[in-house]
Short mmCIF file of C-alpha atoms in Angstrom, two decimals:
data_model
loop_
_atom_site.label_atom_id
_atom_site.label_comp_id
_atom_site.label_asym_id
_atom_site.label_seq_id
_atom_site.Cartn_x
_atom_site.Cartn_y
_atom_site.Cartn_z
CA UNK A 19 17.07 -7.27 -2.20
CA UNK A 20 14.09 -5.90 -2.05
CA UNK A 21 10.50 -7.01 -2.32
CA UNK A 22 7.17 -5.49 -2.32
CA UNK A 23 4.19 -5.67 0.34
CA UNK A 24 0.79 -5.82 -0.53
CA UNK A 25 -2.44 -7.15 0.29
CA UNK A 26 -6.26 -6.39 0.64
CA UNK A 27 -8.43 -4.41 2.99
CA UNK A 28 -7.90 -6.04 6.52
CA UNK A 29 -5.79 -9.35 5.52
CA UNK A 30 -3.09 -7.79 8.42
CA UNK A 31 -0.10 -6.07 6.13
CA UNK A 32 0.48 -4.13 8.71
CA UNK A 33 1.01 -7.00 11.08
CA UNK A 34 3.58 -8.35 8.46
CA UNK A 35 5.01 -5.32 8.28
CA UNK A 36 5.92 -4.82 11.47
CA UNK A 37 7.39 -8.30 12.21
CA UNK A 38 9.41 -8.25 8.96
CA UNK A 39 11.06 -4.44 10.60
CA UNK A 40 11.38 -6.50 13.61
CA UNK A 41 13.23 -9.21 12.02
CA UNK A 42 15.71 -6.22 10.28
CA UNK A 43 14.17 -4.95 7.28
CA UNK A 44 14.05 -1.28 6.30
CA UNK A 45 10.23 -0.67 5.83
CA UNK A 46 9.30 2.17 3.19
CA UNK A 47 5.61 3.13 3.29
CA UNK A 48 3.89 4.31 0.30
CA UNK A 49 1.08 6.10 2.12
CA UNK A 50 3.51 8.30 4.29
CA UNK A 51 5.22 8.92 1.10
CA UNK A 52 1.73 9.84 -0.61
CA UNK A 53 1.11 12.75 2.48
CA UNK A 54 5.14 13.90 1.77
CA UNK A 55 4.61 14.83 -2.06
CA UNK A 56 1.87 17.02 -1.36
CA UNK A 57 2.83 19.00 1.48
CA UNK A 58 2.84 22.55 1.29
CA UNK A 59 5.89 24.20 -1.17
CA UNK A 60 5.95 20.74 -2.99
CA UNK A 61 5.15 20.69 -6.55
CA UNK A 62 2.49 17.72 -5.79
CA UNK A 63 0.37 20.27 -4.15
CA UNK A 64 1.23 23.41 -6.47
CA UNK A 65 -0.13 20.71 -9.30
CA UNK A 66 -2.91 20.04 -7.16
CA UNK A 67 -4.48 23.85 -6.46
CA UNK A 68 -3.70 24.31 -10.42
CA UNK A 69 -6.34 21.99 -11.44
CA UNK A 70 -8.54 21.81 -8.61
CA UNK A 71 -8.67 24.81 -7.17
CA UNK A 72 -7.92 26.78 -4.08
CA UNK A 73 -10.83 25.06 -2.22
CA UNK A 74 -8.58 21.89 -1.93
CA UNK A 75 -6.63 23.82 0.44
CA UNK A 76 -7.11 24.54 4.16
CA UNK A 77 -6.50 28.19 5.54
CA UNK A 78 -3.11 26.99 6.63
CA UNK A 79 -2.08 26.29 3.12
CA UNK A 80 -2.21 22.45 3.77
CA UNK A 81 -4.28 19.66 1.59
CA UNK A 82 -7.72 19.54 2.71
CA UNK A 83 -7.94 15.60 2.00
CA UNK A 84 -11.64 15.58 2.54
CA UNK A 85 -12.39 18.33 0.07
CA UNK A 86 -10.34 16.96 -2.20
CA UNK A 87 -11.56 13.36 -1.91
CA UNK A 88 -15.51 14.70 -2.22
CA UNK A 89 -14.36 16.49 -5.68
CA UNK A 90 -13.20 13.07 -6.66
CA UNK A 91 -14.89 10.42 -5.57
CA UNK A 92 -17.55 9.23 -7.79
CA UNK A 93 -15.86 11.50 -10.63
CA UNK A 94 -14.04 9.30 -13.01
CA UNK A 95 -12.28 12.48 -15.04
CA UNK A 96 -10.98 13.97 -11.63
CA UNK A 97 -9.81 10.76 -10.19
CA UNK A 98 -7.83 10.06 -12.93
CA UNK A 99 -6.49 13.79 -13.12
CA UNK A 100 -5.68 13.32 -9.55
CA UNK A 101 -3.73 9.97 -9.97
CA UNK A 102 -2.21 11.54 -12.97
CA UNK A 103 -0.43 14.15 -10.61
CA UNK A 104 0.16 11.60 -7.83
CA UNK A 105 0.98 8.39 -9.28
CA UNK A 106 4.59 9.53 -11.31
CA UNK A 107 5.61 11.52 -7.89
CA UNK A 108 4.89 8.79 -5.18
CA UNK A 109 6.64 6.30 -8.06
CA UNK A 110 9.85 8.86 -8.41
CA UNK A 111 9.74 9.21 -4.25
CA UNK A 112 9.64 5.44 -3.58
CA UNK A 113 12.12 4.47 -6.19
CA UNK A 114 14.86 7.24 -4.87
CA UNK A 115 14.21 6.11 -1.52
CA UNK A 116 14.65 2.08 -2.26
CA UNK A 117 17.70 3.07 -4.03
CA UNK A 118 19.02 5.45 -0.75
CA UNK A 119 18.31 2.56 1.12
CA UNK A 120 20.10 -0.18 -0.46
CA UNK A 121 23.07 1.80 -1.30
CA UNK A 122 23.58 2.65 2.57
CA UNK A 123 22.24 -0.97 3.64
CA UNK A 124 23.28 -3.31 1.31
CA UNK A 125 22.88 -6.45 3.63
CA UNK A 126 19.41 -5.17 5.00
CA UNK A 127 16.13 -6.29 3.29
CA UNK A 128 13.71 -3.33 2.03
CA UNK A 129 10.23 -3.73 2.17
CA UNK A 130 7.73 -1.18 0.81
CA UNK A 131 4.56 -1.79 1.61
CA UNK A 132 2.24 -0.47 -1.21
CA UNK A 133 -1.64 -1.42 -0.18
CA UNK A 134 -2.29 -0.91 -4.37
CA UNK A 135 0.32 -2.86 -5.56
CA UNK A 136 -0.97 -4.81 -8.66
CA UNK A 137 -3.40 -2.05 -9.31
CA UNK A 138 -0.55 0.73 -9.51
CA UNK A 139 1.58 -1.77 -12.08
CA UNK A 140 4.11 -1.29 -9.28
CA UNK A 141 5.18 -4.91 -9.34
CA UNK A 142 7.92 -4.02 -12.38
CA UNK A 143 10.22 -2.30 -9.84
CA UNK A 144 10.59 -5.10 -7.46
CA UNK A 145 12.64 -8.42 -6.88
CA UNK A 146 9.99 -10.22 -5.28
CA UNK A 147 5.95 -9.55 -4.69
CA UNK A 148 4.81 -10.67 -0.90
CA UNK A 149 1.02 -10.97 -0.62
CA UNK A 150 -0.73 -11.23 3.00
CA UNK A 151 -3.75 -13.31 2.00
CA UNK A 152 -7.03 -13.74 3.78
CA UNK A 153 -10.13 -15.45 2.05
CA UNK A 154 -12.72 -13.13 0.74
CA UNK A 155 -15.25 -13.93 3.49
CA UNK A 156 -12.48 -13.32 6.16
CA UNK A 157 -12.04 -10.00 4.64
CA UNK A 158 -15.26 -8.87 4.96
CA UNK A 159 -16.08 -10.62 8.28
CA UNK A 160 -13.20 -8.45 9.76
CA UNK A 161 -14.16 -5.09 7.93
CA UNK A 162 -17.24 -5.75 9.53
CA UNK A 163 -15.78 -6.05 13.36
CA UNK A 164 -12.77 -4.16 13.14
CA UNK A 165 -14.48 -0.84 10.96
CA UNK A 166 -18.06 -1.28 11.89
CA UNK A 167 -19.48 -1.50 7.96
CA UNK A 168 -22.27 -3.53 7.39
CA UNK A 169 -22.04 -6.14 4.65
CA UNK A 170 -23.02 -3.24 1.77
CA UNK A 171 -20.15 -0.96 2.66
CA UNK A 172 -17.62 -3.80 3.17
CA UNK A 173 -18.01 -4.97 -0.37
CA UNK A 174 -18.00 -1.68 -1.51
CA UNK A 175 -14.21 -1.39 -0.29
CA UNK A 176 -13.38 -4.77 -1.34
CA UNK A 177 -14.93 -3.98 -4.69
CA UNK A 178 -12.24 -1.05 -5.09
CA UNK A 179 -9.25 -3.19 -5.00
CA UNK A 180 -8.33 -6.02 -7.16
CA UNK A 181 -9.70 -9.71 -5.96
CA UNK A 182 -7.59 -10.59 -3.26
CA UNK A 183 -7.73 -14.50 -5.20
CA UNK A 184 -5.94 -12.80 -7.95
CA UNK A 185 -3.38 -11.26 -5.88
CA UNK A 186 -2.62 -14.48 -4.14
CA UNK A 187 -2.00 -15.91 -7.81
CA UNK A 188 0.57 -13.26 -9.11
CA UNK A 189 2.30 -13.27 -5.93
CA UNK A 190 5.88 -14.51 -5.50
CA UNK A 191 5.37 -15.14 -1.42
CA UNK A 192 2.59 -15.53 0.05
CA UNK A 193 1.76 -15.08 3.87
CA UNK A 194 -1.45 -17.07 4.83
CA UNK A 195 -3.25 -14.68 7.53
CA UNK A 196 -6.39 -16.45 8.08
CA UNK A 197 -4.69 -18.46 11.12
CA UNK A 198 -3.02 -17.72 14.85
CA UNK A 199 -0.56 -14.58 14.80
CA UNK A 200 2.10 -17.18 15.77
CA UNK A 201 1.48 -19.39 12.52
CA UNK A 202 1.22 -16.17 10.11
CA UNK A 203 4.98 -15.09 12.26
CA UNK A 204 5.90 -19.04 11.57
CA UNK A 205 5.55 -18.16 8.11
CA UNK A 206 7.66 -14.77 8.14
CA UNK A 207 10.33 -16.52 9.89
CA UNK A 208 10.60 -19.54 7.24
CA UNK A 209 10.92 -16.80 4.73
CA UNK A 210 13.15 -14.83 6.38
CA UNK A 211 15.16 -17.53 6.97
CA UNK A 212 15.31 -18.75 3.43
CA UNK A 213 17.19 -15.18 2.42
CA UNK A 214 20.67 -15.32 1.29
CA UNK A 215 22.45 -12.14 1.70
CA UNK A 216 25.96 -12.13 0.42
#
């Protein structure tokens, strides 16, 4: 069985992922894969260099994320061009890793952690989607205390993602993370007990 794991910024997705792994799930992290597909020698890095130029590389040939970020930030055409390079590579790698893990471990739950799962149309590749939920006002509070953002910065970060209420409505499984860590863990354990492997 596989599930896609997502949520909004500061919802506590990493905590939920860690608990699932502790219970025996296999975790595939889309952020790690996104870094893998642009390592030196990969077609991803080559395509980025061809599209954006040598200045997006460090002296050692690795991707200069800061330079690339400043090029695409606020430029919709360049951002879409970058996504057109990266998204197919990331998706292909995720699907291939999921298949490998499910064949090697048919009795284990494969969890794929994807921050922008709905925004990127990934829900179709999973049997179920789990959303880690906290209300928007709590997201803002946590962003401000955790990352030191002011209210405008926190709002701006949230604005770049799909609204958490919409994610919650679309989810197959919702983990409500606004209470204590124990309450969150209890929900995960209840979900875990409900999974029946043949």
